[in-house]
CSV table of C-alpha atoms in Angstrom, one decimal:
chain,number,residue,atom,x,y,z
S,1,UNK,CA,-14.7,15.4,-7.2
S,2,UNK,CA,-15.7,14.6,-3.4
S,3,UNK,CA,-18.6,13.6,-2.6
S,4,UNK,CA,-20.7,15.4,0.2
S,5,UNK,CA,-19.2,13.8,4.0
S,6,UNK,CA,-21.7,11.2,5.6
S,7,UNK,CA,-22.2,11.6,9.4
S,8,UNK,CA,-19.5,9.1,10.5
S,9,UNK,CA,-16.4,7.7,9.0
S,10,UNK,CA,-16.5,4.6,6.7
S,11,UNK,CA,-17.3,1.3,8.0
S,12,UNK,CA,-13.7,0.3,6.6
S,13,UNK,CA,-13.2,1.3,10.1
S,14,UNK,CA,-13.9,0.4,13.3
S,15,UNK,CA,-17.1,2.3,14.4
S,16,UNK,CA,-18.7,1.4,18.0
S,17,UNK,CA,-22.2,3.1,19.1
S,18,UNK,CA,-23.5,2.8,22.8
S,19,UNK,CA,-20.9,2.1,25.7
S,20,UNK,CA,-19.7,-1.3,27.2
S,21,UNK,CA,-21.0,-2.4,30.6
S,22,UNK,CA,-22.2,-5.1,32.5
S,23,UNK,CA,-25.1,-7.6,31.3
S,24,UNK,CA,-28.1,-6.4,33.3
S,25,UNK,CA,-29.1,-4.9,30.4
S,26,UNK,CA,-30.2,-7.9,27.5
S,27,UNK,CA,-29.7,-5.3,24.3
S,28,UNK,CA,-26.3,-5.2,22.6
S,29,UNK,CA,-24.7,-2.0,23.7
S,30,UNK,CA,-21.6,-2.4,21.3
S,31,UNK,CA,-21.7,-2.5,17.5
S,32,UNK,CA,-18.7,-2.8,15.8
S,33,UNK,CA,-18.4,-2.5,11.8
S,34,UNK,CA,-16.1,-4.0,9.4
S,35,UNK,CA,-15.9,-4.1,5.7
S,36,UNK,CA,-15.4,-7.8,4.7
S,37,UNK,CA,-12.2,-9.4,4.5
S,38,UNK,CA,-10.8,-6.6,6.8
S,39,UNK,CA,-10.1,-7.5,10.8
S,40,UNK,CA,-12.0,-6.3,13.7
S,41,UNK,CA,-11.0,-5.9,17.2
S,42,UNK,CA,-14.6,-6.9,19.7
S,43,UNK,CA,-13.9,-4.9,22.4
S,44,UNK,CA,-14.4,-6.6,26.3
S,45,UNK,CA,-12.8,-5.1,29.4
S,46,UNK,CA,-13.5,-4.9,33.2
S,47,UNK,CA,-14.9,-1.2,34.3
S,48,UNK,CA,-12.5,-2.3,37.8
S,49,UNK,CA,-9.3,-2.5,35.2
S,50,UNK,CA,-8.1,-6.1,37.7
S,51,UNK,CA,-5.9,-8.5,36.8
S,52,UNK,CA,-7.5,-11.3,35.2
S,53,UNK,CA,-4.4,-13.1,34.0
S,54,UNK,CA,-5.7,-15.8,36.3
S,55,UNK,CA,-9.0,-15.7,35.0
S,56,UNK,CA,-11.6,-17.7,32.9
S,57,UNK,CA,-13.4,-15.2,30.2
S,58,UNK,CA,-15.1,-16.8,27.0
S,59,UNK,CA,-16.2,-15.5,24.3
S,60,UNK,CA,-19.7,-17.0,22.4
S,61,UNK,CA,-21.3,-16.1,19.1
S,62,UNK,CA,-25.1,-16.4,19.8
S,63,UNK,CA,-27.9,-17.9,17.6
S,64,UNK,CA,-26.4,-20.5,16.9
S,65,UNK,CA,-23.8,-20.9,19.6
S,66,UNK,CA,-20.3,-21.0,18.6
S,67,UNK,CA,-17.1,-21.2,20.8
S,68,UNK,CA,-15.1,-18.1,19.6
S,69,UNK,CA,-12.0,-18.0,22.1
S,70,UNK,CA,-11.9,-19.0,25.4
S,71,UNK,CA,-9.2,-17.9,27.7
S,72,UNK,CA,-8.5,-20.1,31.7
S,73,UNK,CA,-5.4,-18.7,33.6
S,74,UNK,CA,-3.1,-18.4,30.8
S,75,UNK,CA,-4.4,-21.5,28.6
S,76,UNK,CA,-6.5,-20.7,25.6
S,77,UNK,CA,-7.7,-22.1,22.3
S,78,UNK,CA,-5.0,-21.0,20.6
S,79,UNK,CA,-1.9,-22.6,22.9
S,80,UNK,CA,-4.1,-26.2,23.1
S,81,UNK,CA,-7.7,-25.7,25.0
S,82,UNK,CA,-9.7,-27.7,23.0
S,83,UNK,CA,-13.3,-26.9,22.0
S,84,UNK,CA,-12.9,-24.0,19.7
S,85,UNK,CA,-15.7,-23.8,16.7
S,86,UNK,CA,-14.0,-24.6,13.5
S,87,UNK,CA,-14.6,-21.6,11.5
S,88,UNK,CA,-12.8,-19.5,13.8
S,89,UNK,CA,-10.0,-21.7,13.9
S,90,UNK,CA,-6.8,-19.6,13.2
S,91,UNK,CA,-8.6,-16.2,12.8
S,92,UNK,CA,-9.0,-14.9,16.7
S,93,UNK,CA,-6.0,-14.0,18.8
S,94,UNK,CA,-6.4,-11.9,22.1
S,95,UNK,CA,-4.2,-9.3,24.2
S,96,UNK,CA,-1.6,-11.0,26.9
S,97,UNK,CA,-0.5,-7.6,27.3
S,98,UNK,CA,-3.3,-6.1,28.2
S,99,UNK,CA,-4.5,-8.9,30.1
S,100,UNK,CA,-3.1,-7.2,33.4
S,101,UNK,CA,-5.5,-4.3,33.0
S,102,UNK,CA,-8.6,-6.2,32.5
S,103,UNK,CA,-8.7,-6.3,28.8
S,104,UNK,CA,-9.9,-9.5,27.4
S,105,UNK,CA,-11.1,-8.0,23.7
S,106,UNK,CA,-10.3,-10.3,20.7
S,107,UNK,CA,-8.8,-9.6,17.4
S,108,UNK,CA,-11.0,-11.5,14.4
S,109,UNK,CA,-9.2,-11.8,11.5
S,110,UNK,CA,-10.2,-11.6,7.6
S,111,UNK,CA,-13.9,-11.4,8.5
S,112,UNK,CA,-16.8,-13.0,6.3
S,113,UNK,CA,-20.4,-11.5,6.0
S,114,UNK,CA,-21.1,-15.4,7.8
S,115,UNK,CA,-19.5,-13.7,11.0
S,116,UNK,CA,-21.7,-10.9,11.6
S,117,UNK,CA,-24.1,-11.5,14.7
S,118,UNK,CA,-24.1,-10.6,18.4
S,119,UNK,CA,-21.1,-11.6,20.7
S,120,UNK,CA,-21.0,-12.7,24.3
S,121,UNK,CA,-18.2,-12.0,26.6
S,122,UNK,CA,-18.7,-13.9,29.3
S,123,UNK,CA,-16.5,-13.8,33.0
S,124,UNK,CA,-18.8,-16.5,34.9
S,125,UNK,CA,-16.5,-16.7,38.2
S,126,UNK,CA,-16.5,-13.5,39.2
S,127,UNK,CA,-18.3,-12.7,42.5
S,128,UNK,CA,-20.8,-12.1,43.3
S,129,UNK,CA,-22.3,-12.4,39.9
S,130,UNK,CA,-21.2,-13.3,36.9
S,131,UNK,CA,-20.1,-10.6,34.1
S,132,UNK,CA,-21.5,-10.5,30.5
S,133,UNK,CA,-20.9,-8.3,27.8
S,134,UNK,CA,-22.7,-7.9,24.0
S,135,UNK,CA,-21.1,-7.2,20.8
S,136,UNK,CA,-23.1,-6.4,17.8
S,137,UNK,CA,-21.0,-7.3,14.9
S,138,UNK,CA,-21.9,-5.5,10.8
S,139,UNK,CA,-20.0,-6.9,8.4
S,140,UNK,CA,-20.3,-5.3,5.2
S,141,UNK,CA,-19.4,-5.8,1.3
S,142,UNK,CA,-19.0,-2.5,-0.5
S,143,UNK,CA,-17.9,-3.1,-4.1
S,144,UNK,CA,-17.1,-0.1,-6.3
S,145,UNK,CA,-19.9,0.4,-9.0
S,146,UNK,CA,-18.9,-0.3,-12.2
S,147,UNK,CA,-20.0,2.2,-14.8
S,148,UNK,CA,-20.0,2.1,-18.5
S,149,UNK,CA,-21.8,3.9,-21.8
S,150,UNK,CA,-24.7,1.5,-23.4
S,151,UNK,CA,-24.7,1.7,-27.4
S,152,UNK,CA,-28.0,4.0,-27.2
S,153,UNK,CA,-26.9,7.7,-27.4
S,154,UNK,CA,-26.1,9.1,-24.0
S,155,UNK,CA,-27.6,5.7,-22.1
S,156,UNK,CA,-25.1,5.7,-19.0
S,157,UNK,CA,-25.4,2.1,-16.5
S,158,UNK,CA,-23.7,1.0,-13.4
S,159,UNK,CA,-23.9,-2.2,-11.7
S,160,UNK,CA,-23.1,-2.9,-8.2
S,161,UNK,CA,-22.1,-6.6,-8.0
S,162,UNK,CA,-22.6,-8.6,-4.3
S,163,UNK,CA,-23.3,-5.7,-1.9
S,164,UNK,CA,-24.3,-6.0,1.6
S,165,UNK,CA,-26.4,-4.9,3.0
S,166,UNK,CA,-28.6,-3.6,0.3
S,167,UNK,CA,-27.1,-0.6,-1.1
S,168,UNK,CA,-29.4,3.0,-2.9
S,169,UNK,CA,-27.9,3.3,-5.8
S,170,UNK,CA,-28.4,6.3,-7.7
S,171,UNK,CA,-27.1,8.8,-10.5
S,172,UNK,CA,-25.5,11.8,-9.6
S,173,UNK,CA,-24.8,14.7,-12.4
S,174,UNK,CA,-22.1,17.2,-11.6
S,175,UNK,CA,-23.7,19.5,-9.3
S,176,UNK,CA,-24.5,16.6,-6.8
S,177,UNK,CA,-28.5,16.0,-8.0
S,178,UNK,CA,-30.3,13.5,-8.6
S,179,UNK,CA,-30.8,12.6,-11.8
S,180,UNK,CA,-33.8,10.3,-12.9
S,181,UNK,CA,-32.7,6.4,-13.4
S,182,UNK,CA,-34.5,2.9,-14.0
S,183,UNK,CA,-33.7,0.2,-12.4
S,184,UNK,CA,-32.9,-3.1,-14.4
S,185,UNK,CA,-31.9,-5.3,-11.7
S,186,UNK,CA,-32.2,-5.7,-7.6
S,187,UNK,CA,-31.6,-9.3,-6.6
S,188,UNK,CA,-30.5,-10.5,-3.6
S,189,UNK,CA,-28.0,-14.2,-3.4
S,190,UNK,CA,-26.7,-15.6,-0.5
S,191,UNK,CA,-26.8,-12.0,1.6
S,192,UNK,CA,-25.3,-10.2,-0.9
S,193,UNK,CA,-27.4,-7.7,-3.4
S,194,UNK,CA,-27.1,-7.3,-6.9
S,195,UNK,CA,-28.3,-4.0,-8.6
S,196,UNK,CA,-27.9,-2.1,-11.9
S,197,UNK,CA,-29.6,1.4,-12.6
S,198,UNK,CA,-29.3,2.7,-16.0
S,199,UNK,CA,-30.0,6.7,-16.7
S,200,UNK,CA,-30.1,8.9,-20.4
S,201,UNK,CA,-28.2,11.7,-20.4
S,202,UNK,CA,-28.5,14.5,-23.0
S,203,UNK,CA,-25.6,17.0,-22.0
S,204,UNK,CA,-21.9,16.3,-22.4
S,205,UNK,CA,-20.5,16.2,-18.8
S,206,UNK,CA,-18.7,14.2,-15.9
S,207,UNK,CA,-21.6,12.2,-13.8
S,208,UNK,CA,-21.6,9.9,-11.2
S,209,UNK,CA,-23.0,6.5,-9.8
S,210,UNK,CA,-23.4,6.4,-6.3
S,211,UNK,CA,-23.9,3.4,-4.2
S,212,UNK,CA,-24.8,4.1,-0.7
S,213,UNK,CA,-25.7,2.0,2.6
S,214,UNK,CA,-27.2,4.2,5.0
S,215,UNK,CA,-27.2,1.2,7.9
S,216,UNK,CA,-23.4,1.7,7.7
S,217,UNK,CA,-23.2,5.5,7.1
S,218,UNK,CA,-20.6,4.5,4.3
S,219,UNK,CA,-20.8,5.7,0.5
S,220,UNK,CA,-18.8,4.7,-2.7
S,221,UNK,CA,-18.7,6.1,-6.3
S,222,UNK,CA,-17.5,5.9,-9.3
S,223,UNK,CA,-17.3,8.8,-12.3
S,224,UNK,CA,-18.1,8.7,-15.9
S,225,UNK,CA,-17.4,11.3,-18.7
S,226,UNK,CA,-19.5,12.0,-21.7
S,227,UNK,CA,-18.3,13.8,-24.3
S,228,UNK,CA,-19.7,15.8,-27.8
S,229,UNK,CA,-19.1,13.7,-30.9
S,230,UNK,CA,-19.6,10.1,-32.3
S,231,UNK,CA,-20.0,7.3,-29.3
S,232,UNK,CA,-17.2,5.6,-28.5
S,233,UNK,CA,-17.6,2.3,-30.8
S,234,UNK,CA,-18.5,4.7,-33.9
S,235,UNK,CA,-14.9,6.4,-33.4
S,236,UNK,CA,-13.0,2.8,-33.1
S,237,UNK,CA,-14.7,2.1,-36.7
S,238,UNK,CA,-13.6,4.8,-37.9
S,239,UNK,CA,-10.1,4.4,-36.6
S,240,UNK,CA,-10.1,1.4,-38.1
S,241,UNK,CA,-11.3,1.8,-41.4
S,242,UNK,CA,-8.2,5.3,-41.7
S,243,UNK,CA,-5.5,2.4,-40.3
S,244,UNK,CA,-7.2,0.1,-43.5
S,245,UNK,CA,-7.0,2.8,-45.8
S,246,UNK,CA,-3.2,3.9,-45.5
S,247,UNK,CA,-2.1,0.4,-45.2
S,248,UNK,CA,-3.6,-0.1,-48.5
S,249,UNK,CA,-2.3,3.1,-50.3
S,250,UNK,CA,0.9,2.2,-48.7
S,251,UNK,CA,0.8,-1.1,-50.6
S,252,UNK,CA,-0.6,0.4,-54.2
S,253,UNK,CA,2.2,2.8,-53.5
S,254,UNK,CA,4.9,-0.1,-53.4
S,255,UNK,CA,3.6,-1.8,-56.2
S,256,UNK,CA,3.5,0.9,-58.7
S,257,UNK,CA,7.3,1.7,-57.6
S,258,UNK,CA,8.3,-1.3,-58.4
S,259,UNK,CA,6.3,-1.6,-61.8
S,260,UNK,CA,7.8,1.8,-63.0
S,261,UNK,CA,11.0,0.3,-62.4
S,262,UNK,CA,10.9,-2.5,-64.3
S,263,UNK,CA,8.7,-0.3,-66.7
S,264,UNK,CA,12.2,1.8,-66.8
S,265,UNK,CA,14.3,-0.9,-68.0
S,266,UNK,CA,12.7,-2.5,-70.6
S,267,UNK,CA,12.3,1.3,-72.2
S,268,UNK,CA,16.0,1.0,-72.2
S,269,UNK,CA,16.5,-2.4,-73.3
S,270,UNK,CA,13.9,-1.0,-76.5
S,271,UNK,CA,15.8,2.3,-77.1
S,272,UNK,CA,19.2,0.2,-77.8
S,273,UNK,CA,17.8,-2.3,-79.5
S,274,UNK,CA,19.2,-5.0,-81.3
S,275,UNK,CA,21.1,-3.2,-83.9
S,276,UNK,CA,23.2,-1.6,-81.4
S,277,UNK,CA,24.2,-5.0,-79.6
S,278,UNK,CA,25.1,-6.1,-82.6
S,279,UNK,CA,27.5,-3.2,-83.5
S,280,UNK,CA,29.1,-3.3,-79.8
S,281,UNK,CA,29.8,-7.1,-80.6
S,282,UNK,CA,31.3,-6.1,-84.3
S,283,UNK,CA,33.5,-3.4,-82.9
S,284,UNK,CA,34.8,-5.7,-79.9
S,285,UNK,CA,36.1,-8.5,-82.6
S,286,UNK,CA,37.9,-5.7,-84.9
S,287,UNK,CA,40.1,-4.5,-81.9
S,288,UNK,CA,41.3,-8.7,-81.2
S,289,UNK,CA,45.1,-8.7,-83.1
């Protein structure tokens, strides 16, 4: 079942808010989101679309300052300019095609919840004043919740393992509402958040968790079915034990076969007797010449 939409698509793609322009102004008018591990284009361009094949554009991660890519007339870290920071090293790559049209964006690739921050672009020869553009970069971590049935009757819990940012997790019955939950665990490690909401249902019935970060307008879930009847442990007993059970008759069923049959033979063995094994012997010598 689909969940209600958010207001904007899912920061597994690229999202950008505000407009690119020159650096008069000192607040980031870019963000870009990512989900972790995915890549992300930081957009950079000239509004005058010029050539700047010939040019010297560098990009900077602020606070602390790293070298990202720097690109002078057509040598760049990547083809031997030295001085690139080495956790970038391998993972940003740029446009030559699109260098003729004034497009210096960068391509990051496999991005880390280390990387978010704001980026520079910086053109510092160009006349009469230098050009600088900011990139707000969100990187995110949106693990599926993992949902399961406690031992208690109808006890439902879902953990959400290393989420960033910090994710509203909640229960969701069929209809979409809210249901009323506990919370067992919210812990944050390293950036990344760790919580577990647990919720008693009475009714049999599909019901969701639903782990939502609103910072990134993005929302994951995952679905859980309760049914009438014993809980799910209580039915693999069970199973168990009926398995048990016809093995054994199978087995008392065996043995009694083969004990009739040898219970068969002996009967015979009695009903000749000796008297007749003697006469068989007596009659086979009188018929010798």
């Amino acid at each position: 079942m689909e969940l209600p939409p958010l207001l904007f698509l899912s920061f597994c793609f690229l999202t950008l808010s505000g407009r690119t322009f020159a650096a008069e102004s000192e607040t980031p008018v870019a963000r870009v989101t990512v989900r972790e591990d995915d890549d992300v284009i930081l957009p950079c361009s000239l509004d005058t679309n010029e050539n700047i094949e010939s040019m010297l554009f560098d990009w900077v991660k602020e606070v602390p300052r790293k070298e990202v890519f720097m690109y002078r007339n057509r040598s760049h870290y990547n083809n031997g300019l030295p001085g690139q920071d080495v956790e970038f090293k391998g993972r940003v790559s740029h446009y030559p095609e699109e260098l003729k049209y004034g497009n210096a964006s960068i391509r990051l690739k496999q991005t880390r919840l280390e990387d978010k921050g704001t980026y520079t672009c910086i053109f510092p020869e160009i006349k009469p004043r230098e050009k600088i553009f900011r990139i707000e970069l969100v990187v995110g971590a949106a693990p599926k919740p993992y949902v399961t049935i406690l031992k208690e009757k109808g006890l439902l819990q879902c953990q959400v393992p290393g989420a960033s940012p910090k994710p509203t997790v909640e229960w969701w019955d069929s209809d979409n509402k809210t249901l009323p939950f506990k919370t067992v665990q919210d812990e944050e490690q390293q950036g990344r958040f760790h919580v577990t909401v647990q919720t008693t249902v009475t009714e049999p019935g599909c019901y969701h968790c639903v782990a939502t970060q609103m910072e990134k307008w993005h929302r994951i879930s995952s679905e859980i079915c309760v049914h009438h009847g014993l809980p799910e442990w209580a039915a693999i007993l069970i199973g168990g034990f009926i398995v048990v059970v016809i093995v054994v008759a199978v087995a008392v069923g065996v043995v009694l076969k083969v004990k009739g049959y040898s219970l068969k033979k002996d009967s015979q063995r009695m009903e000749n007797g000796p008297s007749s094994e003697l006469e068989r012997n007596l009659t086979s010598h009188s018929e010798q010449p």
